[in-house]
Amino acid sequence: MDLIKLASALIPDTDLLPLDKYEEMYPPRDLPKGAQVTRLAPSPTGFIHLGNLYSALADERIAHTTGGIFYLRIEDTDEKRRVEGAVESVIRSLKYFNVNFDEGAEIDSPLNKYGPYYQRRRASIYRAFAKDLIARGLAYPCFCKEEELDRVREEQTAQKQITGYYGRYAVCRNLSEEQIYANLAAGKPFVIRLKSQGSTENKLTFRDRIKGEITVTENDQDVVLLKSDGIPTYHFAHAIDDHFMRTTLVIRGEEWLSSLPVHIELFKVLGFPMPAYGHTCSLMKMDGGTKRKLSKRKDPELSLDYYRKAGYYPVAVVKYLMTILNSNFEEWERKNPDADYTQFRFTIEKMGKSGALFDLDKLNDISRTELSRLSAEEMYDFLNGWAEEFGSDSDRAHFADRAYVIDILNLVMGTNSKKRRKDIERAEQGAALIGYFFDDTFSPVYDYRFDGDTVNAILSGFAAEYDPSDDNSAWFAKVKSVAARCGFAAEMSDYRADPSAYRGSVADAAEILRIAVTGMPNSPDLCTIMKILGRERSLARLAAARVG
Ligand code: GLU
């Protein structure tokens, strides 16, 4: 068969360059020794998830700690799944988590010399290489219809055979020249398949940078290289792109491990050296005592939007992911509590080999600690930024009064830098936590432990004496005096010595005031809360909280 003629008949494109031109156009990168070139290669489906961030963080850290490049390539070969705005959303989401690209799709950089970075815009490169494989007898057209392939798959499954297009099932592999040209003349659609040279009799050892040495079976599947619309499959496109974009390390999910034999064969037939590969383990969670993979359908926390909407502090999410990415990160953090996480020496060898357990409680804990390190002003900026993007109208209205919110935050967080309170976990919860400082979100539960007359006596007795200019001790002296007048012990020691002699203690009296003003039995310092609320609002609350 005249293979050169066949290649031109199947791929008649006139814009393809001689293959060595592509090598010239995309020369090896001029980077220091040891520098790694990594990439994130998402499909623009609009769903950017924690697994993407997990890989991206590893990619970004490795590139940037070795003086290399981290770039963004968009794998948009599946037109049906493409979502408008998805690329911007990837960039925005990753940027929020401090993961920034040096080069790639939609990145404004002088480094963008290895593009286009959208696979659909690279069609001629893939087609040039497919054409060459056909001409070398390493690829062929397949005219099988979907239904036929489905039928064969069912038959293979029923007979407990490996499914796919290989061996005796690869019927188009042996079409004669006449049959091929007759099919083409009849206008039958076709795909281009690899003519696999491998055999499942052979085993290959492969050094995965994360999983270590693994043994795989050689590929014998005639996988599709170009689909009937001329667009490549992931297998073919990624091999060509990672070669010409001069990727040195591919970090991707372990779901690709089963395709590794195909990729090994593709690099071999294309004549490209393989980059190093590291397959990350899946993120798992405990669900009713069993460990399972995080699922898009069941677990909202898989989506990165979840963290932005809930107002997680980005550094907390990153630090948490670092703890599951590199087993020695936590120890390093303990020794260097004030160091920036980028100072940690991230290494691919320390990445987990199997199922990383995702633990939301631990993330929440880290988030609380990270947020407690902020000044009230920084916390305000963080909460306000969240409110502007994700908060309700009422959240936005609350944050409009910066000075008022900063006073609240100083109280809620505490001003002692060694003993900050860790009450704020994420912006959404933080905004709700301070809701009682605003009348529209003040929803008190007047759950008193005393009868109405006693409660009212305490409330009105204190209201009559309240002066917002009192300092803490003057304020407390008034609480004591009202308490004593209403039959409560003004001193705790007196109460403890003879509880039956009193209605309760000064602490109980203060609790009544606290419930009235904050709507809850527990709160930060009440005297300060009343100062922040101001005289009028405090008195109105004392009045509204009366029983009966
Ligand atoms: N487009 C592939 C995905 O989204 C990328 C896999 C890879 O990183 O090579 O899963």
mmCIF file of C-alpha atoms and ligand atoms in Angstrom, residues 39 41-43 73 75 234 238 250-252 255-256, ligand 1:
data_model
loop_
_atom_site.group_PDB
_atom_site.id
_atom_site.type_symbol
_atom_site.label_atom_id
_atom_site.label_comp_id
_atom_site.label_asym_id
_atom_site.label_seq_id
_atom_site.Cartn_x
_atom_site.Cartn_y
_atom_site.Cartn_z
ATOM 1 C CA ARG A 39 1.490 22.575 33.874
ATOM 2 C CA ALA A 41 -4.175 21.141 31.905
ATOM 3 C CA PRO A 42 -7.842 21.342 32.816
ATOM 4 C CA SER A 43 -10.774 20.761 30.523
ATOM 5 C CA ARG A 73 -2.973 24.680 28.993
ATOM 6 C CA GLU A 75 -7.662 20.857 27.034
ATOM 7 C CA TYR A 234 -6.425 13.517 25.184
ATOM 8 C CA HIS A 238 -1.153 15.668 25.612
ATOM 9 C CA VAL A 250 3.453 15.882 34.514
ATOM 10 C CA ILE A 251 1.482 15.735 37.739
ATOM 11 C CA ARG A 252 -1.976 14.351 37.180
ATOM 12 C CA GLU A 255 -7.194 7.881 37.154
ATOM 13 C CA TRP A 256 -4.735 8.301 34.258
HETATM 14 N N1 GLU B 1 -7.442 17.370 30.788
HETATM 15 C C1 GLU B 1 -7.048 16.346 31.705
HETATM 16 C C2 GLU B 1 -8.000 16.390 32.894
HETATM 17 O O1 GLU B 1 -8.638 17.413 33.083
HETATM 18 C C3 GLU B 1 -5.654 16.625 32.200
HETATM 19 C C4 GLU B 1 -4.870 15.466 32.653
HETATM 20 C C5 GLU B 1 -3.391 15.881 32.693
HETATM 21 O O2 GLU B 1 -3.060 16.689 33.550
HETATM 22 O O3 GLU B 1 -2.632 15.433 31.838
HETATM 23 O O4 GLU B 1 -8.130 15.435 33.609
#
